[in-house]
Short mmCIF file of C-alpha atoms and ligand atoms in Angstrom, two decimals:
data_model
loop_
_atom_site.label_atom_id
_atom_site.label_comp_id
_atom_site.label_asym_id
_atom_site.label_seq_id
_atom_site.Cartn_x
_atom_site.Cartn_y
_atom_site.Cartn_z
CA MET X 1 102.35 29.79 44.52
CA PHE X 2 104.27 26.73 43.32
CA LYS X 3 107.55 26.37 43.96
CA SER X 4 110.24 24.38 42.00
CA GLY X 5 111.49 21.15 42.74
CA THR X 6 110.94 17.39 42.11
CA ILE X 7 107.36 16.27 43.60
CA TYR X 8 106.19 13.19 44.64
CA SER X 9 102.25 12.32 45.36
CA ASN X 10 100.20 9.09 45.39
CA PHE X 11 97.11 9.11 42.72
CA THR X 12 95.60 6.73 43.99
CA PRO X 13 93.59 6.74 47.59
CA LEU X 14 95.66 5.75 50.73
CA VAL X 15 93.69 2.57 51.68
CA LYS X 16 93.81 -1.30 51.31
CA ALA X 17 93.47 -1.87 47.64
CA PRO X 18 95.22 -3.90 44.94
CA VAL X 19 97.30 -1.44 43.72
CA ILE X 20 98.64 2.16 45.32
CA GLY X 21 100.66 4.33 42.98
CA TYR X 22 102.63 7.40 43.06
CA ARG X 23 103.97 9.65 40.35
CA ILE X 24 106.94 11.77 40.76
CA SER X 25 107.64 14.66 38.58
CA GLY X 26 111.11 16.72 37.82
CA GLU X 27 114.91 16.78 37.31
CA ASP X 28 115.58 14.52 39.91
CA VAL X 29 113.35 11.44 38.72
CA LEU X 30 116.13 9.71 37.24
CA ASN X 31 118.77 9.80 40.24
CA ILE X 32 115.63 8.87 42.75
CA LEU X 33 114.79 5.70 40.71
CA LYS X 34 118.67 4.68 40.43
CA LYS X 35 118.64 5.15 44.39
CA ILE X 36 115.72 3.06 45.13
CA THR X 37 116.14 0.16 42.75
CA LYS X 38 119.49 0.51 41.65
CA LYS X 39 118.96 0.37 38.26
CA ASN X 40 119.64 3.09 35.39
CA PHE X 41 116.07 3.75 33.43
CA SER X 42 117.74 6.55 31.05
CA ARG X 43 116.77 4.25 27.92
CA TYR X 44 113.71 2.67 29.04
CA HIS X 45 111.24 5.41 28.22
CA SER X 46 107.34 4.77 28.93
CA LEU X 47 108.34 0.63 29.42
CA ILE X 48 106.92 -1.16 32.01
CA ARG X 49 109.60 -2.60 34.19
CA ILE X 50 109.13 -4.71 37.31
CA VAL X 51 111.79 -4.39 39.87
CA LYS X 52 112.67 -4.35 43.34
CA LEU X 53 112.53 -0.86 45.71
CA TYR X 54 115.15 -0.87 48.22
CA GLN X 55 114.93 0.55 51.87
CA LYS X 56 118.05 2.29 53.70
CA ASP X 57 119.03 -1.06 55.16
CA ASN X 58 118.96 -2.32 51.73
CA SER X 59 116.03 -4.73 53.06
CA ILE X 60 113.83 -4.95 49.84
CA LEU X 61 110.37 -2.11 50.39
CA ASP X 62 108.39 -3.65 47.29
CA GLU X 63 108.36 -5.70 43.72
CA CYS X 64 106.35 -3.65 41.68
CA SER X 65 105.76 -1.75 38.29
CA VAL X 66 107.70 1.54 37.28
CA VAL X 67 107.45 3.40 34.21
CA PHE X 68 109.22 6.19 33.66
CA PHE X 69 108.79 8.99 31.09
CA LYS X 70 111.58 11.25 29.89
CA SER X 71 111.65 14.63 29.53
CA PRO X 72 109.53 16.31 27.50
CA LYS X 73 107.39 13.08 26.61
CA SER X 74 105.31 12.77 29.80
CA PHE X 75 102.27 14.07 31.15
CA THR X 76 104.15 17.31 33.11
CA GLY X 77 107.02 17.75 30.07
CA GLU X 78 109.41 16.86 33.02
CA ASP X 79 111.47 13.61 33.55
CA LEU X 80 108.60 11.31 35.51
CA CYS X 81 107.38 8.25 36.66
CA GLU X 82 104.95 6.05 38.16
CA ILE X 83 105.35 3.53 40.98
CA PHE X 84 102.55 1.01 41.41
CA LEU X 85 103.17 -0.49 44.75
CA HIS X 86 101.01 -3.32 46.60
CA GLY X 87 98.27 -1.72 47.53
CA SER X 88 99.18 -1.95 51.59
CA PRO X 89 99.13 1.45 53.26
CA LEU X 90 101.79 0.48 55.18
CA ILE X 91 103.98 0.20 51.99
CA ALA X 92 102.92 3.82 51.15
CA SER X 93 104.45 5.04 53.90
CA GLN X 94 107.43 2.82 54.41
CA PHE X 95 107.85 3.83 50.39
CA GLU X 96 107.29 8.28 51.66
CA GLN X 97 109.93 7.59 54.17
CA LEU X 98 112.34 6.18 51.64
CA LEU X 99 112.11 9.06 49.93
CA LYS X 100 112.32 11.39 52.73
CA ASP X 101 115.79 9.18 53.47
CA LEU X 102 117.04 10.51 50.47
CA LYS X 103 117.40 13.80 51.55
CA ILE X 104 117.39 15.14 47.84
CA PRO X 105 117.31 18.95 48.12
CA GLY X 106 113.76 20.47 46.19
CA LEU X 107 111.95 16.68 47.00
CA ARG X 108 108.92 17.01 48.45
CA LEU X 109 105.39 16.20 48.33
CA ALA X 110 103.18 17.81 45.77
CA LYS X 111 100.35 20.18 46.32
CA ASN X 112 96.90 19.87 44.92
CA GLY X 113 97.36 20.34 41.31
CA GLU X 114 100.55 20.50 40.72
CA PHE X 115 100.57 17.80 38.16
CA SER X 116 98.01 19.52 36.01
CA TYR X 117 99.86 22.86 36.74
CA ARG X 118 103.39 21.72 35.62
CA SER X 119 101.80 20.01 32.65
CA VAL X 120 99.89 23.71 31.64
CA LEU X 121 103.30 25.97 32.39
CA ASN X 122 105.64 23.29 29.75
CA SER X 123 102.27 23.52 27.55
CA LYS X 124 101.69 20.09 27.38
CA ASN X 125 97.89 21.10 27.92
CA SER X 126 95.79 23.93 27.74
CA LEU X 127 93.87 25.75 30.83
CA LYS X 128 91.04 24.19 29.78
CA GLN X 129 92.06 20.72 29.14
CA ALA X 130 94.13 20.49 32.71
CA LYS X 131 90.60 21.13 33.78
CA ALA X 132 89.04 18.42 31.95
CA ILE X 133 90.85 15.95 33.48
CA ASN X 134 89.63 16.91 37.00
CA GLU X 135 85.76 17.75 35.37
CA ILE X 136 85.85 13.87 33.89
CA ILE X 137 86.08 12.54 37.42
CA SER X 138 83.83 14.58 38.97
CA ASN X 139 81.48 14.29 35.91
CA GLU X 140 77.78 13.25 36.92
CA SER X 141 76.55 13.39 33.32
CA PHE X 142 77.43 11.25 30.10
CA SER X 143 76.97 14.01 28.11
CA GLU X 144 79.44 16.09 29.78
CA LEU X 145 81.83 13.44 30.49
CA GLU X 146 81.96 12.92 26.59
CA TYR X 147 82.45 16.42 26.07
CA ASN X 148 85.22 16.93 28.73
CA LYS X 149 86.79 14.41 26.74
CA LYS X 150 86.88 16.04 23.81
CA LEU X 151 88.30 19.12 25.36
CA LEU X 152 91.38 17.01 26.80
CA PHE X 153 91.92 14.89 23.40
CA GLU X 154 91.29 17.40 20.86
CA GLY X 155 91.98 20.91 22.94
CA ASP X 156 90.12 24.30 23.13
CA ILE X 157 88.70 24.11 20.09
CA VAL X 158 86.29 22.22 20.95
CA SER X 159 84.22 24.07 23.92
CA GLY X 160 81.31 26.15 22.95
CA LEU X 161 82.79 29.39 24.52
CA ILE X 162 85.49 29.51 21.96
CA PRO X 163 82.68 31.61 19.56
CA LEU X 164 82.02 33.79 22.28
CA ARG X 165 85.31 34.61 22.82
CA GLU X 166 86.14 35.61 19.54
CA GLU X 167 82.68 37.81 19.60
CA ILE X 168 83.96 39.53 22.87
CA ILE X 169 87.40 40.12 21.23
CA ASN X 170 85.02 41.88 18.57
CA LEU X 171 83.38 43.80 20.17
CA PHE X 172 86.07 45.18 22.58
CA SER X 173 88.21 45.86 19.57
CA GLU X 174 85.50 48.12 17.84
CA ILE X 175 85.03 50.02 20.58
CA THR X 176 88.35 50.43 21.94
CA ALA X 177 88.89 51.60 18.15
CA SER X 178 86.02 53.77 18.67
CA ILE X 179 87.39 55.27 21.17
CA ASP X 180 90.98 56.11 20.30
CA PHE X 181 89.14 57.29 16.98
CA VAL X 182 86.55 59.32 18.06
CA ASP X 183 86.31 61.13 14.53
CA ASP X 184 85.93 57.90 13.07
CA GLU X 185 82.72 58.52 10.88
CA ASP X 186 82.32 54.60 10.03
CA PHE X 187 81.65 54.16 13.66
CA ASN X 188 78.27 54.03 14.82
CA PHE X 189 77.14 53.53 18.37
CA LYS X 190 73.56 51.86 17.73
CA LYS X 191 74.95 49.39 15.50
CA MET X 192 77.38 48.39 18.27
CA MET X 193 75.36 47.85 20.55
CA LYS X 194 73.04 45.63 18.65
CA LYS X 195 75.78 43.59 18.39
CA THR X 196 76.25 43.76 21.77
CA ARG X 197 72.33 42.76 22.77
CA LYS X 198 73.07 40.10 20.27
CA PHE X 199 76.43 38.35 21.90
CA PHE X 200 73.74 38.54 25.49
CA THR X 201 71.40 36.68 23.34
CA ASN X 202 73.36 34.50 22.24
CA CYS X 203 74.88 33.75 25.77
CA ASN X 204 71.56 33.33 27.18
CA ASN X 205 70.55 30.56 24.58
CA LEU X 206 73.92 29.04 24.57
CA LEU X 207 72.90 28.49 29.11
CA HIS X 208 69.66 27.77 28.37
CA LYS X 209 70.13 24.52 25.56
CA ASN X 210 73.41 23.24 27.42
CA ARG X 211 71.79 23.20 30.83
CA THR X 212 68.44 21.00 29.21
CA ASN X 213 71.22 18.71 27.65
CA ILE X 214 73.43 18.07 30.83
CA GLU X 215 70.89 18.62 33.28
CA GLN X 216 68.37 16.01 31.23
CA LYS X 217 67.87 12.95 33.47
CA ASN X 218 70.03 10.32 33.03
CA ILE X 219 69.42 8.07 36.28
CA CYS X 220 66.77 5.18 36.22
CA LYS X 221 65.66 5.38 40.09
CA ILE X 222 64.85 1.98 41.27
CA MET X 223 63.33 1.04 44.80
CA LEU X 224 63.29 -2.47 46.55
CA ILE X 225 59.64 -3.34 48.48
CA GLY X 226 58.35 -5.97 49.91
CA GLN X 227 58.12 -8.07 53.15
CA VAL X 228 60.38 -8.37 56.07
CA ASN X 229 63.05 -10.74 55.68
CA VAL X 230 62.25 -11.46 52.13
CA GLY X 231 65.98 -10.69 50.84
CA LYS X 232 65.71 -6.85 49.92
CA SER X 233 68.89 -5.61 51.78
CA THR X 234 70.80 -8.93 50.29
CA LEU X 235 69.56 -8.02 46.86
CA PHE X 236 71.12 -4.58 47.17
CA ASN X 237 74.49 -5.23 48.34
CA LYS X 238 74.26 -7.34 45.33
CA ILE X 239 73.13 -5.10 43.23
CA ILE X 240 75.83 -2.27 44.67
CA ASP X 241 78.82 -4.34 45.19
CA LYS X 242 79.20 -3.70 48.79
CA ASP X 243 78.01 -4.61 52.20
CA ARG X 244 76.11 -1.45 52.96
CA ALA X 245 72.47 -2.88 54.38
CA ILE X 246 73.03 -4.97 57.37
CA VAL X 247 71.64 -8.30 56.86
CA THR X 248 70.26 -10.73 59.38
CA ASN X 249 67.22 -13.03 59.61
CA ILE X 250 65.24 -10.62 62.20
CA LYS X 251 62.10 -9.98 60.40
CA GLY X 252 62.81 -5.61 60.36
CA THR X 253 66.04 -5.61 60.14
CA THR X 254 66.12 -2.39 57.93
CA ARG X 255 64.11 0.23 58.94
CA ASP X 256 65.09 3.28 57.23
CA ILE X 257 65.80 4.38 53.60
CA LEU X 258 68.92 3.72 51.62
CA SER X 259 70.54 4.37 48.50
CA ASN X 260 73.26 4.17 46.26
CA GLU X 261 74.13 4.68 42.69
CA PHE X 262 75.81 2.28 40.25
CA PHE X 263 76.26 1.81 36.54
CA PHE X 264 75.19 -0.92 34.47
CA ASN X 265 76.25 -0.70 30.24
CA SER X 266 77.16 2.55 30.73
CA ASN X 267 73.75 3.26 32.67
CA GLN X 268 73.27 5.55 35.85
CA PHE X 269 70.64 3.65 38.48
CA GLU X 270 69.94 5.13 42.24
CA ILE X 271 68.70 1.76 43.95
CA TYR X 272 66.58 2.26 47.16
CA ASP X 273 66.56 -0.15 50.09
CA THR X 274 63.26 -0.08 52.46
CA ALA X 275 62.17 -1.23 55.32
CA GLY X 276 60.03 -4.56 54.79
CA GLN X 277 56.03 -4.63 55.02
CA ARG X 278 54.35 -6.70 57.73
CA SER X 279 51.35 -6.24 59.95
CA LYS X 280 52.89 -5.32 63.25
CA GLN X 281 55.61 -3.04 62.16
CA GLY X 282 57.51 -1.63 65.33
CA LYS X 283 57.32 2.43 65.82
CA ILE X 284 60.72 3.06 64.29
CA GLU X 285 60.25 0.42 61.35
CA LYS X 286 56.76 2.20 60.47
CA TYR X 287 58.24 5.70 60.12
CA GLY X 288 61.18 4.29 57.87
CA TYR X 289 58.09 2.53 55.47
CA LYS X 290 56.34 5.76 55.39
CA LYS X 291 59.36 7.72 54.16
CA ALA X 292 59.89 5.12 51.12
CA GLN X 293 56.39 5.67 50.50
CA LYS X 294 56.30 9.50 50.53
CA ILE X 295 59.59 9.43 47.59
CA SER X 296 57.42 6.82 45.66
CA ASN X 297 56.23 9.67 43.56
CA LYS X 298 60.34 9.75 42.29
CA ILE X 299 60.79 6.05 41.85
CA ASP X 300 60.64 5.15 37.93
CA HIS X 301 60.35 1.57 38.80
CA PHE X 302 59.66 -0.98 41.53
CA PHE X 303 60.89 -4.33 42.16
CA VAL X 304 58.70 -6.24 44.38
CA LEU X 305 59.89 -9.16 45.90
CA ILE X 306 57.74 -12.11 47.04
CA ASP X 307 58.86 -14.76 48.47
CA LYS X 308 56.92 -18.75 49.09
CA ASN X 309 55.19 -16.72 52.30
CA THR X 310 54.20 -13.93 50.42
CA LYS X 311 50.29 -13.61 49.99
CA LYS X 312 48.79 -12.23 46.82
CA SER X 313 46.82 -9.58 49.23
CA ASP X 314 50.29 -8.78 50.45
CA ILE X 315 51.36 -7.62 46.83
CA SER X 316 48.18 -5.95 46.50
CA ALA X 317 48.93 -4.36 49.55
CA LEU X 318 52.49 -2.99 48.72
CA LEU X 319 50.95 -1.75 45.03
CA ARG X 320 48.80 0.47 46.85
CA ASP X 321 51.16 1.67 49.27
CA PHE X 322 53.42 3.09 46.92
CA THR X 323 50.88 4.05 44.33
CA ILE X 324 52.08 1.47 41.77
CA HIS X 325 50.21 0.76 38.84
CA LYS X 326 52.45 -1.08 35.88
CA ASN X 327 56.17 0.51 36.72
CA PHE X 328 57.16 -2.89 38.95
CA SER X 329 58.08 -6.58 38.53
CA LEU X 330 58.05 -9.31 40.34
CA ILE X 331 61.41 -10.73 41.48
CA GLU X 332 60.97 -14.35 43.77
CA THR X 333 63.80 -14.30 46.19
CA LYS X 334 65.81 -17.20 47.52
CA SER X 335 65.51 -19.35 44.44
CA ASP X 336 68.04 -21.75 45.90
CA ILE X 337 65.58 -23.23 48.79
CA TYR X 338 62.43 -22.22 47.63
CA LYS X 339 61.18 -24.25 43.86
CA TYR X 340 58.66 -21.76 41.81
CA LYS X 341 56.16 -22.46 39.14
CA THR X 342 55.69 -19.14 37.64
CA GLY X 343 56.83 -17.04 34.83
CA ASN X 344 58.14 -14.43 37.41
CA ILE X 345 62.23 -13.06 37.90
CA LYS X 346 64.23 -15.67 39.96
CA ILE X 347 66.96 -14.64 42.11
CA ASN X 348 68.90 -16.35 44.72
CA HIS X 349 71.97 -14.50 46.97
CA SER X 350 74.30 -17.11 44.97
CA LEU X 351 73.92 -15.86 41.57
CA GLU X 352 77.11 -13.16 40.56
CA ARG X 353 76.13 -9.73 40.43
CA ASP X 354 76.08 -9.66 36.41
CA LYS X 355 73.86 -12.50 36.33
CA ILE X 356 71.40 -10.68 38.82
CA TYR X 357 71.91 -7.80 36.37
CA LYS X 358 70.58 -9.04 33.69
CA LYS X 359 67.83 -11.12 34.67
CA LEU X 360 66.26 -7.96 36.62
CA LYS X 361 66.43 -6.54 32.93
CA LEU X 362 67.88 -3.58 33.75
CA SER X 363 69.18 -1.91 30.64
CA SER X 364 65.46 -2.41 29.35
CA ILE X 365 64.03 -0.87 32.24
CA HIS X 366 66.99 2.11 31.99
CA SER X 367 66.16 2.60 28.16
CA LYS X 368 62.25 3.04 28.75
CA TYR X 369 61.91 5.35 31.86
CA VAL X 370 65.48 7.37 30.48
CA LYS X 371 64.85 8.29 26.74
CA ASN X 372 67.22 10.38 24.37
CA LYS X 373 70.20 9.69 26.71
CA HIS X 374 73.52 11.21 25.79
CA LYS X 375 72.30 14.23 23.97
CA LYS X 376 75.78 16.33 22.71
CA THR X 377 77.15 19.05 24.57
CA ASN X 378 80.11 21.50 24.42
CA PHE X 379 79.58 23.07 27.34
CA ASN X 380 80.59 21.47 30.64
CA LEU X 381 78.75 22.70 34.16
CA GLU X 382 81.69 24.82 34.97
CA GLU X 383 81.92 26.51 31.98
CA MET X 384 77.56 27.20 32.29
CA ASP X 385 78.99 28.74 35.52
CA PHE X 386 80.79 31.02 33.95
CA LEU X 387 77.94 32.10 31.01
CA ARG X 388 76.01 32.71 33.85
CA ARG X 389 79.17 35.25 35.40
CA ILE X 390 79.30 36.87 32.03
CA LEU X 391 75.19 37.53 31.60
CA ASP X 392 75.29 39.51 35.07
CA TYR X 393 77.33 42.39 33.12
CA GLU X 394 73.87 42.09 30.67
CA HIS X 395 72.07 44.72 32.01
CA ASP X 396 74.61 47.18 33.05
CA ILE X 397 76.29 47.32 29.32
CA VAL X 398 73.07 47.42 27.67
CA ASN X 399 71.81 50.03 29.48
CA GLU X 400 74.61 51.75 29.63
CA LYS X 401 75.32 54.91 27.15
CA ASP X 402 78.76 56.41 28.43
CA ILE X 403 80.97 54.29 25.47
CA LEU X 404 84.36 54.50 27.98
CA ILE X 405 81.98 53.03 31.03
CA ILE X 406 81.06 50.35 28.47
CA ALA X 407 84.56 49.61 27.34
CA GLN X 408 85.61 49.02 30.78
CA LEU X 409 82.64 46.83 31.43
CA MET X 410 83.81 44.78 27.86
CA ARG X 411 87.07 45.11 29.77
CA ASN X 412 85.97 43.13 32.15
CA ILE X 413 84.21 40.15 30.38
CA LEU X 414 87.55 39.94 28.57
CA ASP X 415 89.33 39.18 31.75
CA ASP X 416 87.32 36.55 32.93
CA PHE X 417 87.56 34.83 29.36
CA SER X 418 91.19 35.59 29.62
CA PHE X 419 90.88 33.88 33.34
CA GLU X 420 88.78 31.18 31.85
CA PHE X 421 91.14 29.99 29.13
CA GLY X 422 94.42 31.27 30.07
CA TYR X 423 96.04 34.87 28.92
CA ILE X 424 94.23 36.97 26.03
CA ASN X 425 96.78 39.26 25.06
CA ASN X 426 96.48 42.63 23.98
CA GLU X 427 98.47 41.80 20.90
CA ASP X 428 94.54 39.45 20.00
CA VAL X 429 92.71 42.96 20.46
CA TYR X 430 95.19 45.10 18.45
CA ASP X 431 95.49 42.47 15.49
CA ARG X 432 91.53 43.17 15.20
CA VAL X 433 91.01 47.07 15.76
CA PHE X 434 94.19 47.25 12.90
CA SER X 435 92.91 44.93 10.53
CA LYS X 436 89.94 44.02 10.69
CA PHE X 437 88.44 47.08 10.91
CA CYS X 438 90.68 48.89 8.39
CA ILE X 439 91.36 52.42 10.09
CA GLY X 440 94.21 52.63 7.96
CA LYS X 441 95.01 56.09 10.12
N1 LIG S 501 68.64 -18.99 51.08
C1 LIG S 501 68.73 -18.00 50.74
N2 LIG S 501 68.88 -17.31 51.71
C2 LIG S 501 68.76 -15.62 51.46
C3 LIG S 501 68.90 -14.97 50.52
N3 LIG S 501 68.31 -13.90 50.48
C4 LIG S 501 68.39 -13.41 51.61
N4 LIG S 501 68.52 -14.74 52.48
C5 LIG S 501 68.33 -14.79 53.88
O1 LIG S 501 67.11 -14.27 54.40
C6 LIG S 501 67.62 -13.36 55.49
C7 LIG S 501 66.87 -11.75 55.68
O2 LIG S 501 68.28 -11.04 54.51
P1 LIG S 501 67.60 -9.67 54.27
O3 LIG S 501 68.29 -9.01 52.83
O4 LIG S 501 67.76 -9.23 55.54
O5 LIG S 501 65.84 -9.37 53.85
P2 LIG S 501 65.15 -8.49 54.20
O6 LIG S 501 63.93 -8.04 52.68
O7 LIG S 501 66.07 -6.66 53.79
O8 LIG S 501 64.77 -8.20 55.49
P3 LIG S 501 64.19 -7.10 56.36
O9 LIG S 501 65.18 -5.77 56.29
O10 LIG S 501 63.76 -7.25 57.39
O11 LIG S 501 62.83 -6.16 55.99
C8 LIG S 501 68.49 -13.13 56.07
O12 LIG S 501 69.09 -14.33 56.62
C9 LIG S 501 69.15 -13.57 54.26
O13 LIG S 501 70.81 -14.43 54.18
C10 LIG S 501 68.94 -16.27 48.90
O14 LIG S 501 68.50 -16.19 48.35
N5 LIG S 501 68.88 -17.20 50.07
MG1 LIG S 502 66.34 -5.25 55.07
#
């Protein structure tokens, strides 16, 4: 699937940003660096150098940081460099053109995952570690993230699948022995099936325990409610640090629910912006407001936004509409133009994001609704899917009487483990057959 050659690829998205990063790996890296920077990098292993990149006509393409890693001390195990261009997609396209114009045989755009693939081929990472890199990026829960980091930094040994892999190698070895040495008096079918059932019970228990740990609630859901024009969408945008919700001075601007995830102090939140409350809501506005009410039972905490125009009866109506008991805070908005004399939280649109987080007491709200966070696990979601696949064999194996069929099904499980970890070779199995069971023949 993967051919040799020197490969390159951007490792940040090609969008306007402070930097766009490129990685190049393979035997031509030093040659490429020499051509595009007019400098020799061979003595600069793992050092950041600020250099100019030159285009074909000798004009400067960019001035940027470049780091060179000499083989085998690089992520892929090959000569590798990382180039941090100014974050313009135009510069990035000029850079790719520059590489093409070098016309170096075998120099090409990398395929998905090819850098990690090479790191496995060159024994810089195990298959599991390479997969963990990808998992770390896509993690949804802190428990799983911590596990994937451990897997990456400490190796396969931390995986909860390792003891199961040992068990299945032992079981398969025992069965293989029983087939090859049918006359062996020590062989006991019932005893072996008992061990097999224990193996599946272990799989089941691990699946159950770790599913609870990984899928446990981590997110605290917060909804912004209040009268029209009070500043809900302004606060929503501020909290998520994006201009997502439309903000205007027209009452009833927001009609539908918007939600967005954000993090503060390693805590995960989901925030909802909603259509505002007023006595004469438009048809769509009313529909949006009702929609928000419908999901209110899934919300942990409400920020009820009020200003000088809000009456006590408006607040009561909001609490009633969203079935709120004690899980809310009153937030007074537009404190730059209104002077309040209450003990409520006061905010305005000029406050910095972090200041708003603190004023809203987000950390203590999170701990109030999310208990026992960051439980330890030694499985990730992919490994749990793997366990489920293994458990699919349970019924067929425990009900089977023919030792040859059981052996074949066990072989399938072993192959699945091989696929999951990389290869379990026959020696692993034969070692156990001939040493552990003391066959002595
Ligand atoms: N002076 C001042 N104006 C603000 C502040 N927050 C919001 N506004 C203004 O108030 C108006 C309404 O703000 P929005 O955030 O759209 O209010 P909303 O509650 O989402 O309104 P609806 O979507 O209509 O329910 C806009 O013109 C904002 O610029 C603030 O802290 N100070
Ligand atoms: Mg709004």
